[in-house]
Short mmCIF file of C-alpha atoms in Angstrom, two decimals:
data_model
loop_
_atom_site.label_atom_id
_atom_site.label_comp_id
_atom_site.label_asym_id
_atom_site.label_seq_id
_atom_site.Cartn_x
_atom_site.Cartn_y
_atom_site.Cartn_z
CA MET A 7 0.00 0.00 0.00
CA SER A 8 1.33 3.44 -0.91
CA SER A 9 1.52 6.02 1.84
CA LEU A 10 2.47 9.59 2.55
CA LYS A 11 5.19 10.66 4.96
CA VAL A 12 3.76 13.64 6.83
CA GLU A 13 5.56 16.17 8.99
CA MET A 14 3.71 18.99 10.75
CA VAL A 15 5.90 21.74 12.17
CA ALA A 16 5.10 24.87 14.20
CA ALA A 17 7.56 27.72 14.62
CA ASP A 18 8.75 26.35 17.97
CA ARG A 19 8.46 22.56 17.63
CA LYS A 20 7.65 19.48 15.56
CA VAL A 21 3.96 18.78 16.22
CA TRP A 22 3.51 15.41 14.50
CA GLU A 23 5.31 13.07 12.14
CA GLY A 24 4.16 9.78 10.68
CA GLU A 25 2.67 7.93 7.76
CA ALA A 26 -0.75 8.67 6.38
CA LYS A 27 -3.04 7.73 3.54
CA PHE A 28 -4.77 11.13 3.19
CA VAL A 29 -4.20 14.77 4.16
CA ARG A 30 -6.81 17.52 3.92
CA ALA A 31 -6.17 21.26 4.31
CA ARG A 32 -7.51 24.61 3.10
CA SER A 33 -5.34 26.82 0.93
CA ILE A 34 -5.92 30.28 -0.47
CA SER A 35 -7.08 28.51 -3.65
CA GLY A 36 -9.55 26.20 -1.86
CA GLU A 37 -9.64 22.80 -0.20
CA LEU A 38 -6.74 20.42 -0.88
CA GLY A 39 -6.90 16.64 -0.66
CA ILE A 40 -3.55 14.87 -0.85
CA LEU A 41 -3.28 11.14 -1.63
CA PRO A 42 -0.15 9.06 -2.39
CA GLY A 43 1.13 9.84 -5.89
CA HIS A 44 0.00 13.48 -5.77
CA ALA A 45 1.84 15.87 -8.09
CA PRO A 46 4.40 18.19 -6.50
CA LEU A 47 2.68 21.18 -4.90
CA LEU A 48 3.43 24.24 -2.79
CA GLY A 49 0.35 25.83 -1.25
CA VAL A 50 -0.34 28.74 1.07
CA LEU A 51 -2.64 27.64 3.88
CA VAL A 52 -5.38 29.75 5.44
CA GLU A 53 -6.49 29.60 9.05
CA GLY A 54 -8.44 26.43 9.71
CA GLU A 55 -8.21 22.70 10.24
CA VAL A 56 -5.69 20.26 8.81
CA SER A 57 -6.81 16.63 8.89
CA ILE A 58 -4.45 13.66 8.60
CA GLU A 59 -5.81 10.13 8.15
CA SER A 60 -3.38 7.43 9.30
CA LEU A 61 -2.85 4.11 7.56
CA GLU A 62 -5.02 2.53 10.27
CA GLY A 63 -7.88 4.94 9.55
CA GLU A 64 -7.44 7.21 12.60
CA ARG A 65 -8.02 10.88 11.82
CA ARG A 66 -5.91 13.55 13.54
CA THR A 67 -7.12 17.12 13.31
CA VAL A 68 -5.24 20.30 14.25
CA THR A 69 -5.98 23.97 13.80
CA VAL A 70 -3.38 26.17 12.11
CA ASP A 71 -3.24 29.94 11.74
CA GLY A 72 -2.07 29.69 8.14
CA GLY A 73 1.26 28.60 6.75
CA PHE A 74 2.53 26.46 3.92
CA LEU A 75 2.02 22.92 2.66
CA SER A 76 4.44 21.21 0.31
CA VAL A 77 4.11 17.87 -1.46
CA ASP A 78 6.99 16.14 -3.22
CA SER A 79 7.56 12.41 -3.81
CA ASP A 80 4.87 11.38 -1.28
CA VAL A 81 6.35 13.63 1.41
CA VAL A 82 3.93 16.21 2.83
CA THR A 83 5.36 19.00 4.96
CA ILE A 84 3.05 21.41 6.76
CA VAL A 85 4.64 24.50 8.31
CA ALA A 86 2.64 26.99 10.38
CA GLU A 87 3.56 29.82 12.71
CA HIS A 88 1.14 28.47 15.32
CA VAL A 89 -0.51 25.05 15.62
CA ASP A 90 -3.22 24.69 18.26
CA ALA A 91 -1.86 21.66 20.11
CA SER A 92 -5.02 21.42 22.21
CA SER A 93 -6.91 20.54 19.06
CA LEU A 94 -4.60 17.59 18.32
CA GLN A 95 -7.02 14.72 18.68
CA THR A 96 -7.62 11.32 17.22
CA ASN A 97 -11.11 10.72 15.80
#
């Protein structure tokens, strides 16, 4: 099974790192859905939720104040000035 390597970073710390099968976020151009094999992308994120679905089907959701999302060779990097750690939850 193909997967994504995801790294979520705030200005002061690494918030989460792991493998996932799907990432969802909102950019200035609209909602993004990232699956394995996605074309390279650099997006500017707006304030809102970022959702990461693990290989086991668990969904982790955090709130960011904006930032950037890059995708390259099944590696997704999310960088935000502030990530609301209290919103880090598994659904």
